[in-house]
Amino acid sequence: VAPTTPVCEVPSSAMTGTVVQMTCKETEGSPPSEYQWYKNGVALLEKTGTGSARATNITYTMDKKSGTLLFNTVTKNDTGEYFCEASNGIGLSQKCSVKRMQV
């Protein structure tokens, strides 16, 4: 079954240095969807936990299975427009509407 449009929860504002969790979920897809977050139209990299020089400035953890995007400490650099895309390899992937977070 192709995924339906996911529901994204993005806070409209956050204080610098706080923990922010964004969630993305859709329930119709079978097999279960994987979720990809985007910021300002650019796909966010999945942080694997192994430190590489290129990824040292990544301040978030993205879980493609659960759809959560977790910022341990948000900074002004995290301000932007976020949306998430659900896909399970069947039919078209679905995106939620873009939501802006101001830090």
Protein backbone atom coordinates (compact mmCIF):
# COMPACT_ATOMS: atom_id res chain seq x y z
CA VAL A 1 0.00 0.00 0.00
CA ALA A 2 1.42 3.40 -0.94
CA PRO A 3 1.98 5.89 1.88
CA THR A 4 -0.49 8.67 2.62
CA THR A 5 0.53 12.26 3.26
CA PRO A 6 2.48 12.22 6.53
CA VAL A 7 1.64 14.43 9.49
CA CYS A 8 4.63 16.59 10.48
CA GLU A 9 5.05 18.29 13.80
CA VAL A 10 7.52 21.16 13.66
CA PRO A 11 7.63 23.81 16.40
CA SER A 12 7.19 27.31 14.99
CA SER A 13 9.79 28.68 17.39
CA ALA A 14 12.44 27.37 19.74
CA MET A 15 14.94 28.86 22.16
CA THR A 16 18.64 28.55 21.35
CA GLY A 17 20.21 25.67 23.26
CA THR A 18 17.00 23.75 23.90
CA VAL A 19 16.12 20.24 22.77
CA VAL A 20 13.73 20.13 19.82
CA GLN A 21 12.08 17.01 18.45
CA MET A 22 10.20 17.01 15.16
CA THR A 23 8.01 14.08 14.24
CA CYS A 24 6.68 12.73 10.97
CA LYS A 25 4.18 9.89 10.72
CA GLU A 26 1.85 8.23 8.29
CA THR A 27 -0.11 5.08 9.05
CA GLU A 28 -1.43 3.70 5.75
CA GLY A 29 1.80 2.58 4.10
CA SER A 30 2.54 -1.12 3.95
CA PRO A 31 5.37 -2.02 4.26
CA PRO A 32 5.93 0.76 6.82
CA SER A 33 7.31 3.95 5.35
CA GLU A 34 10.78 5.37 5.83
CA TYR A 35 10.98 9.09 6.47
CA GLN A 36 13.38 11.65 5.08
CA TRP A 37 13.56 15.16 6.51
CA TYR A 38 14.40 18.20 4.41
CA LYS A 39 15.55 21.66 5.48
CA ASN A 40 15.07 24.51 3.00
CA GLY A 41 14.49 21.90 0.30
CA VAL A 42 17.74 20.01 0.95
CA ALA A 43 17.70 16.43 2.24
CA LEU A 44 19.21 16.14 5.72
CA LEU A 45 21.96 13.57 6.14
CA GLU A 46 21.33 10.63 8.42
CA LYS A 47 23.83 10.80 11.26
CA THR A 48 25.31 7.38 11.79
CA GLY A 49 27.18 8.03 15.03
CA THR A 50 30.64 7.58 13.50
CA GLY A 51 32.41 10.91 13.42
CA SER A 52 33.53 12.11 10.03
CA ALA A 53 35.11 15.49 9.36
CA ARG A 54 32.29 16.45 7.05
CA ALA A 55 29.54 15.73 9.55
CA THR A 56 31.04 17.44 12.61
CA ASN A 57 28.60 20.34 12.33
CA ILE A 58 25.54 18.08 12.38
CA THR A 59 23.57 18.91 15.50
CA TYR A 60 20.68 16.51 15.01
CA THR A 61 19.81 12.83 14.93
CA MET A 62 17.43 11.63 12.21
CA ASP A 63 15.68 8.29 12.53
CA LYS A 64 14.31 7.25 9.14
CA LYS A 65 12.27 4.41 10.63
CA SER A 66 10.41 6.40 13.30
CA GLY A 67 10.39 9.72 11.43
CA THR A 68 11.86 11.71 14.30
CA LEU A 69 14.34 14.51 13.87
CA LEU A 70 15.97 15.37 17.19
CA PHE A 71 18.12 18.45 17.86
CA ASN A 72 20.07 18.12 21.10
CA THR A 73 20.78 21.85 21.20
CA VAL A 74 19.26 24.02 18.51
CA THR A 75 21.19 27.01 17.24
CA LYS A 76 20.22 29.97 15.11
CA ASN A 77 21.62 27.99 12.16
CA ASP A 78 18.76 25.53 12.58
CA THR A 79 16.19 28.19 11.67
CA GLY A 80 14.59 27.25 8.40
CA GLU A 81 11.77 25.55 6.56
CA TYR A 82 11.34 21.86 7.28
CA PHE A 83 9.27 19.14 5.73
CA CYS A 84 9.38 15.38 5.66
CA GLU A 85 8.77 12.78 2.98
CA ALA A 86 7.39 9.27 3.52
CA SER A 87 8.21 6.49 1.09
CA ASN A 88 8.01 2.71 1.13
CA GLY A 89 8.86 1.84 -2.46
CA ILE A 90 5.21 1.56 -3.49
CA GLY A 91 3.47 4.35 -5.38
CA LEU A 92 4.63 7.93 -5.04
CA SER A 93 6.38 9.24 -1.96
CA GLN A 94 4.33 11.75 0.00
CA LYS A 95 5.42 15.01 1.58
CA CYS A 96 3.87 17.03 4.37
CA SER A 97 3.49 20.77 4.06
CA VAL A 98 6.54 22.92 4.74
CA LYS A 99 6.73 24.40 8.24
CA ARG A 100 9.11 27.10 9.38
CA MET A 101 10.98 26.94 12.67
CA GLN A 102 12.48 30.13 14.05
CA VAL A 103 15.26 29.73 16.60
